[in-house]
mmCIF file of C-alpha atoms in Angstrom:
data_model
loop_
_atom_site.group_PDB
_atom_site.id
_atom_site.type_symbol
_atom_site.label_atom_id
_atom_site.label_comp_id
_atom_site.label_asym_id
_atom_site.label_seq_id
_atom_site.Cartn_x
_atom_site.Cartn_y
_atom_site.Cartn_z
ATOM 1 C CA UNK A 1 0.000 0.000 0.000
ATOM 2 C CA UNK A 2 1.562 3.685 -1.130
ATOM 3 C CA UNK A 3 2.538 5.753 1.870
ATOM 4 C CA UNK A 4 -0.752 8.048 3.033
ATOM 5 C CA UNK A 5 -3.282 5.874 0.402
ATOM 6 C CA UNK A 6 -5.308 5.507 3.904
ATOM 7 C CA UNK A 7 -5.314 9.419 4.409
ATOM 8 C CA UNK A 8 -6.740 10.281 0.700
ATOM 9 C CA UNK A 9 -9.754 7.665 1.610
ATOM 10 C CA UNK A 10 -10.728 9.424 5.149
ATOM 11 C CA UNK A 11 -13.638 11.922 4.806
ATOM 12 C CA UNK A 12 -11.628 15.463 6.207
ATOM 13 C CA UNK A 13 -13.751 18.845 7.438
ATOM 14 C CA UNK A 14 -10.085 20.460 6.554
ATOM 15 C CA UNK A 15 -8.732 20.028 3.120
ATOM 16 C CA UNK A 16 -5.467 18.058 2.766
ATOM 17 C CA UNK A 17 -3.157 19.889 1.360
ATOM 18 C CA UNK A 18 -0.158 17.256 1.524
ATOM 19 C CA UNK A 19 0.887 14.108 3.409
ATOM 20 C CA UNK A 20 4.009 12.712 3.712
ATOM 21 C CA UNK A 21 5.550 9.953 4.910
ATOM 22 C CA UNK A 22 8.841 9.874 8.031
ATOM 23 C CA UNK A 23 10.664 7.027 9.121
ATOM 24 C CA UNK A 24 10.585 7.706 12.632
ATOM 25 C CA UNK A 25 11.984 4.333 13.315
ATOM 26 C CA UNK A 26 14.270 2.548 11.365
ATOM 27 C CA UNK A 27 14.648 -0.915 11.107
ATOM 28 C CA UNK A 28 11.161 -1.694 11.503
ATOM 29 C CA UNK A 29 8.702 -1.703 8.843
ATOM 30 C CA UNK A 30 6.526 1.172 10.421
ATOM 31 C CA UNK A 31 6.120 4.379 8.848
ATOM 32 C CA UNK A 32 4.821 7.723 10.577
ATOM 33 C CA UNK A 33 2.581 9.900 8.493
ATOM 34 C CA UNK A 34 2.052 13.806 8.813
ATOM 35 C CA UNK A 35 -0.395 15.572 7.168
ATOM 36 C CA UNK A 36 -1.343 18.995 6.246
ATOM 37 C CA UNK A 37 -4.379 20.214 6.685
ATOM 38 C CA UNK A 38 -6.307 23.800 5.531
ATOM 39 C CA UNK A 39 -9.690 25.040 6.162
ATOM 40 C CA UNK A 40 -9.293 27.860 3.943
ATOM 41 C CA UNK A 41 -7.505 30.726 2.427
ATOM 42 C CA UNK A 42 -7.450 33.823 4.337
ATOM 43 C CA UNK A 43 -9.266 36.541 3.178
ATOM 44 C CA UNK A 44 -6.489 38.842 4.006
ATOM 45 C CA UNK A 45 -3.614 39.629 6.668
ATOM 46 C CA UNK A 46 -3.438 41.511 9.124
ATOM 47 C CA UNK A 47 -0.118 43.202 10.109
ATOM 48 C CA UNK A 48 0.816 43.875 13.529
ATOM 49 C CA UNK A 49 3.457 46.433 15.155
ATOM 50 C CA UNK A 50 4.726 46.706 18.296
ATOM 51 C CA UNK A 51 7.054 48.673 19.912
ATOM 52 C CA UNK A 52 8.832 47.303 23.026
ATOM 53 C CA UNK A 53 7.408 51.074 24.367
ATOM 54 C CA UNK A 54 4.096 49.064 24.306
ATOM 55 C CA UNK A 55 4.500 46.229 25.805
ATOM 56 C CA UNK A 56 2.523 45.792 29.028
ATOM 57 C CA UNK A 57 5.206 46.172 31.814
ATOM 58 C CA UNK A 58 5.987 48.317 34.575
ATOM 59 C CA UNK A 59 8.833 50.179 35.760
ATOM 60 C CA UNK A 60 8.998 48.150 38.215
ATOM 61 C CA UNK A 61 9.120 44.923 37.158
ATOM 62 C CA UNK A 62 12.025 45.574 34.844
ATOM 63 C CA UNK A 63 13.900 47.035 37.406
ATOM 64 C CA UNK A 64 15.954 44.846 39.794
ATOM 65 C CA UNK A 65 15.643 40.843 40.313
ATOM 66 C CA UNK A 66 14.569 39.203 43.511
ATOM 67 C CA UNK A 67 19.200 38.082 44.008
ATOM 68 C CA UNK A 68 20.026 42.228 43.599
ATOM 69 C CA UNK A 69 17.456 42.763 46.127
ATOM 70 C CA UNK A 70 18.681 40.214 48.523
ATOM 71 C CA UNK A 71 22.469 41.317 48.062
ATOM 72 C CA UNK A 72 21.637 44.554 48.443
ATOM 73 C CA UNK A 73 19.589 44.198 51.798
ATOM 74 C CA UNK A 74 22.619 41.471 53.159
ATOM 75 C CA UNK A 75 25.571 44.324 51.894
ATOM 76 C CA UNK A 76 23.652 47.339 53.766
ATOM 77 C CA UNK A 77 21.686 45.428 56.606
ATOM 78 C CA UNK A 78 23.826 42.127 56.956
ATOM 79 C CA UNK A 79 20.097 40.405 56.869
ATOM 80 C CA UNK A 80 19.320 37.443 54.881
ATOM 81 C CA UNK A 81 15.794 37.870 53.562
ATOM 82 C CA UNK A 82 13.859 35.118 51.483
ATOM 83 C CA UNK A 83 12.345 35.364 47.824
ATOM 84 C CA UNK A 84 9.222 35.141 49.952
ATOM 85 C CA UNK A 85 9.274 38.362 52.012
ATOM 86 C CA UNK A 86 10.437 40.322 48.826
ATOM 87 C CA UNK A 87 7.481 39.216 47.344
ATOM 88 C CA UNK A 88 5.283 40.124 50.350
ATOM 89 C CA UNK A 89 6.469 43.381 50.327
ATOM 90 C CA UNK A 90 6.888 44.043 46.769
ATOM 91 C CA UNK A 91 2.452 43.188 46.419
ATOM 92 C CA UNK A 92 2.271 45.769 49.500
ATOM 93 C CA UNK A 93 3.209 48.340 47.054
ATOM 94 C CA UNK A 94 1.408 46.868 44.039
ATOM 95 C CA UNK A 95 4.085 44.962 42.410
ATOM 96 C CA UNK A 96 2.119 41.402 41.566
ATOM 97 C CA UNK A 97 4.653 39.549 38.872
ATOM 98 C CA UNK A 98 2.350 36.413 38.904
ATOM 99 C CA UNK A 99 -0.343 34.504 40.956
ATOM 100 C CA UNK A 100 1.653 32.925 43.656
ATOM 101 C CA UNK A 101 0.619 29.649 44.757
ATOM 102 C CA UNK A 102 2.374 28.860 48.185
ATOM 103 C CA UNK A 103 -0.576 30.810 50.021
ATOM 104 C CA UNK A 104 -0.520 27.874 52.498
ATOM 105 C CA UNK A 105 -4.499 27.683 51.514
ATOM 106 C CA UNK A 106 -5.535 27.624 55.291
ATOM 107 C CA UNK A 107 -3.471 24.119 56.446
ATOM 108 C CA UNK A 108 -0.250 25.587 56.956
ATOM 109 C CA UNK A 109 1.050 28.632 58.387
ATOM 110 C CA UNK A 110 3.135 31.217 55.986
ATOM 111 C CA UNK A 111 5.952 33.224 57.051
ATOM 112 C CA UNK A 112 5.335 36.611 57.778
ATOM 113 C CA UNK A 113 8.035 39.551 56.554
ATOM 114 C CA UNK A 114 9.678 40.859 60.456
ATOM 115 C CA UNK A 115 9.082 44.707 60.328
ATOM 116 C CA UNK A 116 13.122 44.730 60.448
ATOM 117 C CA UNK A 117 13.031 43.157 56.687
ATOM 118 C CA UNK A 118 10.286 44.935 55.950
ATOM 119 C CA UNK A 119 11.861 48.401 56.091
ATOM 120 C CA UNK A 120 15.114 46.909 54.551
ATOM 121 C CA UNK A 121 13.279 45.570 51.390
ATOM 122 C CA UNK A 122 11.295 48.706 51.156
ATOM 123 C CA UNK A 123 14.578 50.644 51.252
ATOM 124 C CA UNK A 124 15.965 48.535 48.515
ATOM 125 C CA UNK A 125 12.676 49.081 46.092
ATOM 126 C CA UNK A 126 13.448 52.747 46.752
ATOM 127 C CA UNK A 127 16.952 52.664 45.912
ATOM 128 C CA UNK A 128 15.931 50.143 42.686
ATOM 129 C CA UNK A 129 13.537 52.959 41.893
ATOM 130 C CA UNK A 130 10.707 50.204 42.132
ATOM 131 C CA UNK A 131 8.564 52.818 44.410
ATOM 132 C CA UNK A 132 8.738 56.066 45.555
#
């Protein structure tokens, strides 16, 4: 049987613009099959700009990573702080990067920020120019 005679006799909703046979495994006598399918020609294109200006991003969040934070708190403060209480304090001020999903949901309790780390992250979003 030719290579994709199966294909032509199957009833498509697409048309099948070309099928072709790979040898995904050699040495055995079975042959892979991709095929290309097409609902229809577009009607026309549609051309899209964008300017980096554009994209949806704060000043913020393209200032300085969650390791320049904690160096800078552990060179000025000598305090170790966690990705964690960043991230606390950074979604005080409105900073949200993503959804983050080690709330603890209830059965476990979270680490809180100390008011020590606190003001030592806050002072390094300042000096990022991440907040006023």
């Amino acid at each position: 049987m030719k290579y994709g005679s199966i294909l032509k006799k199957i009833n498509f909703s697409s048309n099948m613009e070309n099928a072709k046979p790979y040898d995904l495994f050699p040495c055995t006598e079975h042959v892979e099959t991709v095929i290309l399918l097409s609902r229809k020609a577009p009607d026309a294109e549609i051309k899209v700009r964008l300017d980096m200006s554009e994209l949806d991003i704060t000043s913020a969040e393209s200032k300085a990573t969650y390791k320049e934070i904690q160096e800078y708190v552990k060179n000025k403060y000598d305090l170790h702080v966690t990705n964690l209480y960043i991230a606390q304090v950074k979604r005080e001020f409105g900073i949200i990067e993503r959804e983050n999903y080690n709330t603890g949901e209830g059965k476990a309790k979270v680490p809180q920020v100390t008011a020590e780390k606190r003001e030592a992250i806050i002072d390094a979003l300042k000096y990022f120019q991440m907040i006023e």
